[in-house]
PDB file of C-alpha atoms in Angstrom:
ATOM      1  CA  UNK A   1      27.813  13.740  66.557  1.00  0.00           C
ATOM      2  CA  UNK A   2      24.487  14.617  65.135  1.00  0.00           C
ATOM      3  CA  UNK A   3      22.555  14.786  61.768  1.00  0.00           C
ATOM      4  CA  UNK A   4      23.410  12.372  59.381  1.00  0.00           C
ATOM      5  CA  UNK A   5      26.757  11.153  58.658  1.00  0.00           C
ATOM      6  CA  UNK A   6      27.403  12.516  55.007  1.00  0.00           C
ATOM      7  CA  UNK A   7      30.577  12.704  52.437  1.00  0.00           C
ATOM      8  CA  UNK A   8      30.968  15.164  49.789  1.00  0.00           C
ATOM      9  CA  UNK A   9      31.957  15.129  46.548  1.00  0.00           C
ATOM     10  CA  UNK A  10      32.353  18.463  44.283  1.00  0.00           C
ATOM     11  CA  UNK A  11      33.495  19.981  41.298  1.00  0.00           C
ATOM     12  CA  UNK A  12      35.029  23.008  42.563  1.00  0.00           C
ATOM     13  CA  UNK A  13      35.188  25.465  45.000  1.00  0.00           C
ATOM     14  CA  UNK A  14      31.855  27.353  44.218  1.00  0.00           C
ATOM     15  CA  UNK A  15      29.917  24.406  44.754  1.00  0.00           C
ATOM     16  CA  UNK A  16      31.431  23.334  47.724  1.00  0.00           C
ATOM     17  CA  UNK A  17      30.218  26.684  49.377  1.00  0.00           C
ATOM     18  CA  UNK A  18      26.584  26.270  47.844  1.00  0.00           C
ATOM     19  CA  UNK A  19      26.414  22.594  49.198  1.00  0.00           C
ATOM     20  CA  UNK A  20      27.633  23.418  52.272  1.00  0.00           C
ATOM     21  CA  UNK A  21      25.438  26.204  53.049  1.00  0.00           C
ATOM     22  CA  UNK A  22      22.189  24.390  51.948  1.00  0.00           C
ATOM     23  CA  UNK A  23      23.513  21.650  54.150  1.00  0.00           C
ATOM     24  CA  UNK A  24      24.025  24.368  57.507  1.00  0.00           C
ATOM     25  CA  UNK A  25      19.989  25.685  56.263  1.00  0.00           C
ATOM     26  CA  UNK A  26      18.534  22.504  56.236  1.00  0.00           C
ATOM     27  CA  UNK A  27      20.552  21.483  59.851  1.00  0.00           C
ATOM     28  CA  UNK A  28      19.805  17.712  59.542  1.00  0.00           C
ATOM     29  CA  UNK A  29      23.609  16.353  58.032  1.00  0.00           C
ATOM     30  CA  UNK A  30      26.805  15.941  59.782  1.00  0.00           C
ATOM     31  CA  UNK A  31      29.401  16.762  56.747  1.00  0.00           C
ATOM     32  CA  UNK A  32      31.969  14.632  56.745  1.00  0.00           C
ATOM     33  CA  UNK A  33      35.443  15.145  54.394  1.00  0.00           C
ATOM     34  CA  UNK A  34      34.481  17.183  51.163  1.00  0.00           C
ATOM     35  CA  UNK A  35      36.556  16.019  48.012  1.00  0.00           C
ATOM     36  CA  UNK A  36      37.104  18.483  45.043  1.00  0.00           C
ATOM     37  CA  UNK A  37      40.080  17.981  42.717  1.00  0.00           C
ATOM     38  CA  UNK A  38      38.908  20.281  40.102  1.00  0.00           C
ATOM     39  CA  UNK A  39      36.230  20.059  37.725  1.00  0.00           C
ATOM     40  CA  UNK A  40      33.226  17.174  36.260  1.00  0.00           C
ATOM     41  CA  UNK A  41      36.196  14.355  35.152  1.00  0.00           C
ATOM     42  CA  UNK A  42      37.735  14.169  39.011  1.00  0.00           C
ATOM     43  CA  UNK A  43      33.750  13.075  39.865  1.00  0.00           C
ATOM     44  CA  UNK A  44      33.281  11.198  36.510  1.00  0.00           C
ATOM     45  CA  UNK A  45      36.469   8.987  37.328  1.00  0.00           C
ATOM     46  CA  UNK A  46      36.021   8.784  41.143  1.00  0.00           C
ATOM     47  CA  UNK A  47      31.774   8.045  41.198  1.00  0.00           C
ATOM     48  CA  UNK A  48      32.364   4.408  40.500  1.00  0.00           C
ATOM     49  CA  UNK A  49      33.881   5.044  43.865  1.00  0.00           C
ATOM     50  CA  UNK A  50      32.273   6.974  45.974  1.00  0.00           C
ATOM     51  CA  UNK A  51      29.111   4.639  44.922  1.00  0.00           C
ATOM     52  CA  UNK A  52      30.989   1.708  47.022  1.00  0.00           C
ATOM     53  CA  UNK A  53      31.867   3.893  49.715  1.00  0.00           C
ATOM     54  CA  UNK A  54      27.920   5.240  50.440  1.00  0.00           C
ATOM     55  CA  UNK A  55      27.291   1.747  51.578  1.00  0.00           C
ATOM     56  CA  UNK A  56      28.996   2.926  54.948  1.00  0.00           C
ATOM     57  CA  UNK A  57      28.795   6.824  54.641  1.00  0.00           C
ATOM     58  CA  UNK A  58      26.168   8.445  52.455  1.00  0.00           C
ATOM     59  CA  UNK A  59      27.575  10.534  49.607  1.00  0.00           C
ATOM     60  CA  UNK A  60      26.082  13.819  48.169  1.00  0.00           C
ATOM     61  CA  UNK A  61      27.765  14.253  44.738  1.00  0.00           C
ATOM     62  CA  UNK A  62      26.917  17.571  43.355  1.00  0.00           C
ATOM     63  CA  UNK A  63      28.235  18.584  39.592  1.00  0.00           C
ATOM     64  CA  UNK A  64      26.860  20.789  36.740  1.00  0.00           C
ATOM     65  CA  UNK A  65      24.356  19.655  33.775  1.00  0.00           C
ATOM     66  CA  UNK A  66      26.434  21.932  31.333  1.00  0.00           C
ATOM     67  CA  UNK A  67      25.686  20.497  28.186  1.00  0.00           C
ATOM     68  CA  UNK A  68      24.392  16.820  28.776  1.00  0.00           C
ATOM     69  CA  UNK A  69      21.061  16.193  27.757  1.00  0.00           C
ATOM     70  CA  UNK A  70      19.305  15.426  30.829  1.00  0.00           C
ATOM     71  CA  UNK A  71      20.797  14.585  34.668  1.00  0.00           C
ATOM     72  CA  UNK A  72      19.339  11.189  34.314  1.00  0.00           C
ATOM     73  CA  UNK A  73      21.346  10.645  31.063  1.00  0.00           C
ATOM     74  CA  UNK A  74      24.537  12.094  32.774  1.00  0.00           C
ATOM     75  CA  UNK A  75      24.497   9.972  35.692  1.00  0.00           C
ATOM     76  CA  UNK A  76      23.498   6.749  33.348  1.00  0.00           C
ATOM     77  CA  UNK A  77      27.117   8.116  31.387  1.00  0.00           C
ATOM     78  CA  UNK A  78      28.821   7.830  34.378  1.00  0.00           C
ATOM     79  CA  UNK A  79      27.255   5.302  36.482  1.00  0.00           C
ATOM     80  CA  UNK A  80      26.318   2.131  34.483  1.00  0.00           C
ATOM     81  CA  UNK A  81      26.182   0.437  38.174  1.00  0.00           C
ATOM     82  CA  UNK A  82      22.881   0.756  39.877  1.00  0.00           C
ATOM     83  CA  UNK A  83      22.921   3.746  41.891  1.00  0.00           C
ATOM     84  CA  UNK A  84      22.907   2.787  45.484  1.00  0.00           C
ATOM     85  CA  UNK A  85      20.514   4.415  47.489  1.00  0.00           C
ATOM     86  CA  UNK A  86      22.707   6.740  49.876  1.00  0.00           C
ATOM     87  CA  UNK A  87      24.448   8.005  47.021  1.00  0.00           C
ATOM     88  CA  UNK A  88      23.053  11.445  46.383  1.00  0.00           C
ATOM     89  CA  UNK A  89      23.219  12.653  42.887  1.00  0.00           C
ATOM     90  CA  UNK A  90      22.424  16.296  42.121  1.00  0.00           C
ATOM     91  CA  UNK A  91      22.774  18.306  39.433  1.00  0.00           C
ATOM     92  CA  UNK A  92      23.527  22.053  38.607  1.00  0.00           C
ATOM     93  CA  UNK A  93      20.734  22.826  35.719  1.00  0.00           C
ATOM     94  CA  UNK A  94      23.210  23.961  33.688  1.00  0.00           C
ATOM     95  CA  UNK A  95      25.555  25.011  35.934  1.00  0.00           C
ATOM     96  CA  UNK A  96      25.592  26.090  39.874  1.00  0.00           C
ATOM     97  CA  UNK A  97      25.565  30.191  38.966  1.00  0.00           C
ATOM     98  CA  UNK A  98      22.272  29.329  38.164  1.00  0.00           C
ATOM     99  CA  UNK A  99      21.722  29.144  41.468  1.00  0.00           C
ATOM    100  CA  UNK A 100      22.763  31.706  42.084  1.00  0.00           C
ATOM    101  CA  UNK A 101      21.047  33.785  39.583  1.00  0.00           C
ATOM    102  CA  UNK A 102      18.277  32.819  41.282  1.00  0.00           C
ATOM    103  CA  UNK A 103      18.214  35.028  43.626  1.00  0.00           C
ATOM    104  CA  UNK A 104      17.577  38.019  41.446  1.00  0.00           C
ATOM    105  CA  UNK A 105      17.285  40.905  44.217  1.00  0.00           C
ATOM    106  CA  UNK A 106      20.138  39.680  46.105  1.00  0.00           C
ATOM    107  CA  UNK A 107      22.394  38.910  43.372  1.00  0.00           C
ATOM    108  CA  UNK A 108      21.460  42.655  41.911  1.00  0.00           C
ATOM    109  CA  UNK A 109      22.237  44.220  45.068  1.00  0.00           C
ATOM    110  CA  UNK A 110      25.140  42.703  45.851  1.00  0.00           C
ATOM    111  CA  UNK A 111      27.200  43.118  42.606  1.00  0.00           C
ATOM    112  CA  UNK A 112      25.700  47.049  41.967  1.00  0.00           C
ATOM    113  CA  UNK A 113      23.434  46.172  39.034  1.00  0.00           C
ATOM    114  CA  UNK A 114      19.440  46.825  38.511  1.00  0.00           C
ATOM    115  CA  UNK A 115      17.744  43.980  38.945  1.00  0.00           C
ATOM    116  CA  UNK A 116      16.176  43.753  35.749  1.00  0.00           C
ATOM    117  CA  UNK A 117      19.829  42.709  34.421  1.00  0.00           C
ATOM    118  CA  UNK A 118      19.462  39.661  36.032  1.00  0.00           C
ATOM    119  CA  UNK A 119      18.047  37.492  33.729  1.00  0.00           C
ATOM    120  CA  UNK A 120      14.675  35.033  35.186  1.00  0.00           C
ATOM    121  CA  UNK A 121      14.567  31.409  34.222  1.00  0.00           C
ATOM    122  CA  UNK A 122      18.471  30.909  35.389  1.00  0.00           C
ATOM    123  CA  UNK A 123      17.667  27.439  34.833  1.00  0.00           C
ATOM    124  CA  UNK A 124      17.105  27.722  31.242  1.00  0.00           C
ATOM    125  CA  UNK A 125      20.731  29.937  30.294  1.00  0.00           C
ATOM    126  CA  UNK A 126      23.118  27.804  28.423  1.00  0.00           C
ATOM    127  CA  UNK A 127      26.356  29.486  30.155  1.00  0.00           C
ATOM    128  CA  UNK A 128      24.968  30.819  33.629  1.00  0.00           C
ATOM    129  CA  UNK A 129      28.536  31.599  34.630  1.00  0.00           C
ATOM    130  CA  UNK A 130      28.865  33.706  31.867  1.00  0.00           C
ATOM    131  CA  UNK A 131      25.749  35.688  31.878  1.00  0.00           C
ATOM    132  CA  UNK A 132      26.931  36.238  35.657  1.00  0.00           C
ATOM    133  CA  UNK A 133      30.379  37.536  34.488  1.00  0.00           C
ATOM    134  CA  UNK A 134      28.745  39.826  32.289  1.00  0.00           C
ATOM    135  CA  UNK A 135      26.176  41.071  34.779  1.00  0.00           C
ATOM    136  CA  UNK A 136      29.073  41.689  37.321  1.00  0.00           C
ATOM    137  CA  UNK A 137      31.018  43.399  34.128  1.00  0.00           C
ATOM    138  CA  UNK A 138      28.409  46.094  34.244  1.00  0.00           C
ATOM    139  CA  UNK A 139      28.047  47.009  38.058  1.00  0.00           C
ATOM    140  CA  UNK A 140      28.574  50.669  39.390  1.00  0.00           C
ATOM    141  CA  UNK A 141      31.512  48.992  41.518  1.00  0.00           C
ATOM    142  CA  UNK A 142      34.485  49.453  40.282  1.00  0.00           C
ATOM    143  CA  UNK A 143      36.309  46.891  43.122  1.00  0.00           C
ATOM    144  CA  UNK A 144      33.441  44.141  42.090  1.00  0.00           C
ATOM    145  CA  UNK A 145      34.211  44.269  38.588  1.00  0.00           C
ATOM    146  CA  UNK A 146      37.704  44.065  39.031  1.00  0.00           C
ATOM    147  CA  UNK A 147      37.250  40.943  41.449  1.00  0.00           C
ATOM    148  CA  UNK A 148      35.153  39.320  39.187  1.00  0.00           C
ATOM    149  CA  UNK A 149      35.352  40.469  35.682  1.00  0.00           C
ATOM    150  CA  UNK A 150      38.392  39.218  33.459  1.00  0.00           C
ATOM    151  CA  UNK A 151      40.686  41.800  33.210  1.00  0.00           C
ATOM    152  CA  UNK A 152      41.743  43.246  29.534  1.00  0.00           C
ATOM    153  CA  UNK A 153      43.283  41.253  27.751  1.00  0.00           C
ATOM    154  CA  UNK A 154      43.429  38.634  29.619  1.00  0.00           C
ATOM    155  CA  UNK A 155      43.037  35.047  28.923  1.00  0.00           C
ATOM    156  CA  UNK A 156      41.346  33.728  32.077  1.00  0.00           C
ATOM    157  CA  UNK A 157      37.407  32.952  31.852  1.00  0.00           C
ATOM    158  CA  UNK A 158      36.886  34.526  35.195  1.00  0.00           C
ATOM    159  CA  UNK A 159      38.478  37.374  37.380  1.00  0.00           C
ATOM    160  CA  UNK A 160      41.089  37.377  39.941  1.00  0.00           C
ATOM    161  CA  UNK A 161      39.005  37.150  42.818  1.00  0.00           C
ATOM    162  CA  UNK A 162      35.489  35.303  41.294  1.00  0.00           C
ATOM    163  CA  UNK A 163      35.014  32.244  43.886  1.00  0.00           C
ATOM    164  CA  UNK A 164      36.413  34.200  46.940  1.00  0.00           C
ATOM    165  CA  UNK A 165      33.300  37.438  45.705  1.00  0.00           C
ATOM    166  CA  UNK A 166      31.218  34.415  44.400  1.00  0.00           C
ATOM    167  CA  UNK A 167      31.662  32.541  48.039  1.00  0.00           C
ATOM    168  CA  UNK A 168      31.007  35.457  49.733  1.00  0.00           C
ATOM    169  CA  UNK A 169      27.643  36.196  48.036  1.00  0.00           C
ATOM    170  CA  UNK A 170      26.947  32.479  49.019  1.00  0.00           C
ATOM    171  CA  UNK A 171      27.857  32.897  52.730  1.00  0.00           C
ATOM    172  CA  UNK A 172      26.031  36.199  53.496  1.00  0.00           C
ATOM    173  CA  UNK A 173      23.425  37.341  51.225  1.00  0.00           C
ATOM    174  CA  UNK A 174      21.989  34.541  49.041  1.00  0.00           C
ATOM    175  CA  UNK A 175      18.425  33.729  50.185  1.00  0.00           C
ATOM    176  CA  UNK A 176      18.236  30.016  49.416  1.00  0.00           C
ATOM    177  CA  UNK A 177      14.157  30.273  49.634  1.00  0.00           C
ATOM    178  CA  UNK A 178      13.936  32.924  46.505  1.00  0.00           C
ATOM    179  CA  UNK A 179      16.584  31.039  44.774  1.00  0.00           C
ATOM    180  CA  UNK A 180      14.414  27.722  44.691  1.00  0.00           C
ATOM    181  CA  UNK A 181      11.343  30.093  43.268  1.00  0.00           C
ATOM    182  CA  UNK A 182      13.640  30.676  40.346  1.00  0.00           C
ATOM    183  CA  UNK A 183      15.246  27.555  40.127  1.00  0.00           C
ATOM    184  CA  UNK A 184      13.562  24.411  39.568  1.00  0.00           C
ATOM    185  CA  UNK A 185      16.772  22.295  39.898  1.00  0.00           C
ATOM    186  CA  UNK A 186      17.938  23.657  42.774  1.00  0.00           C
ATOM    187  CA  UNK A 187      14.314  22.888  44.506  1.00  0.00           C
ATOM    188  CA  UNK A 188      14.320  19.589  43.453  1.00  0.00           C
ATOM    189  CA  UNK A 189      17.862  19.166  44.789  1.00  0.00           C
ATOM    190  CA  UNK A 190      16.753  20.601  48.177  1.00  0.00           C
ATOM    191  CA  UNK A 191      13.617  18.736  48.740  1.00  0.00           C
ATOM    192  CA  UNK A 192      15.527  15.474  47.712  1.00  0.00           C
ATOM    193  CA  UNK A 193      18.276  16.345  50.310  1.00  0.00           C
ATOM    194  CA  UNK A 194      14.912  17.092  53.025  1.00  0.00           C
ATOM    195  CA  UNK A 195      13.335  13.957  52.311  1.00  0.00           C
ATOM    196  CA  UNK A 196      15.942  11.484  52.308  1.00  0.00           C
ATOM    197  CA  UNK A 197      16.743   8.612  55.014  1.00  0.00           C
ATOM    198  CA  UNK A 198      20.033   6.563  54.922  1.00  0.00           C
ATOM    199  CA  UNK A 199      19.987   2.959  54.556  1.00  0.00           C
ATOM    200  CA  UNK A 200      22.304   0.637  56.724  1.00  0.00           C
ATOM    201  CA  UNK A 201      24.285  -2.214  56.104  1.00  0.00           C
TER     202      UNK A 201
END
């Protein structure tokens, strides 16, 4: 085994496939077992945790800012322990489709839209998983809006397909580099997760 040893521990499926593919880019961790239960209160009740654990194994927790203040006063919320050091905390300014929406000319291309739809300053949208939706809801492809897109009448936030189109975006065409150019979380996230050195028991 090579790379560092390193645990993960997600909201959802989405982020799973943006953590792991910044971890493959930067080619210096060894991933380990990734646990996602569904949503921010799985990682809320479990960080106490996963805190304990990164004594052994280092832990990369990754959730979304939605509508906390600050990541420093989210992880103070849910960590009144001192952090230890090879526990990992990053956070989705407001959300990880911001991340996404980084990538402007990739994004544009591969949902069908003009780029200029694609709003700049993803970092600074207080739903970026909405303004995605909406993007995708006016592509020239009828197959991506139906993947994506809720359907008419429907009661579901997203479409049928959105994290398998969403992943796939992730996977193939998003160009980490122009995403951290628009995304000031996500480049702090990334030069955190270049920079860092385990510590040892």
């Amino acid at each position: 085994m090579s790379g560092i040893p390193v645990n993960l521990a997600i909201e959802d499926e989405l982020s799973e496939v943006v953590l792991m593919r910044i971890l493959k880019r930067l080619g210096r961790y060894h991933v380990g077992t990734p646990h996602r239960r569904g949503g921010y209160g799985y990682l809320k009740s479990t960080i106490a945790g996963w805190n304990r654990a990164a004594k052994g194994v280092p832990f990369i927790v990754l959730t979304d800012l939605d509508d906390c203040e600050c990541p420093a006063t989210l992880l103070a919320n849910w960590l009144p322990d001192p952090r230890h050091h090879n526990l990992i905390f990053r956070v989705a300014v407001r959300e990880v489709e911001s991340w996404l929406l980084a990538d402007r000319k990739s994004l544009a291309k591969f949902l069908a839209v003009p780029e200029a739809s694609i709003p700049t300053d993803s970092d600074s949208l207080p739903d970026p998983k909405d303004t995605l939706i909406k993007v995708a809801g006016r592509s020239r492809s009828k197959e991506t809006r139906q993947h994506i897109v809720p359907r008419p009448g429907s009661t579901a936030k997203q479409g049928p397909d959105y994290n398998a189109c969403s992943g796939s975006f992730v996977r193939n065409d998003w160009s980490i580099e122009a995403a951290m150019r628009g995304s000031p979380s996500l480049e702090r996230s990334i030069q955190t997760l270049k920079k860092f050195q385990p510590v040892w028991s």
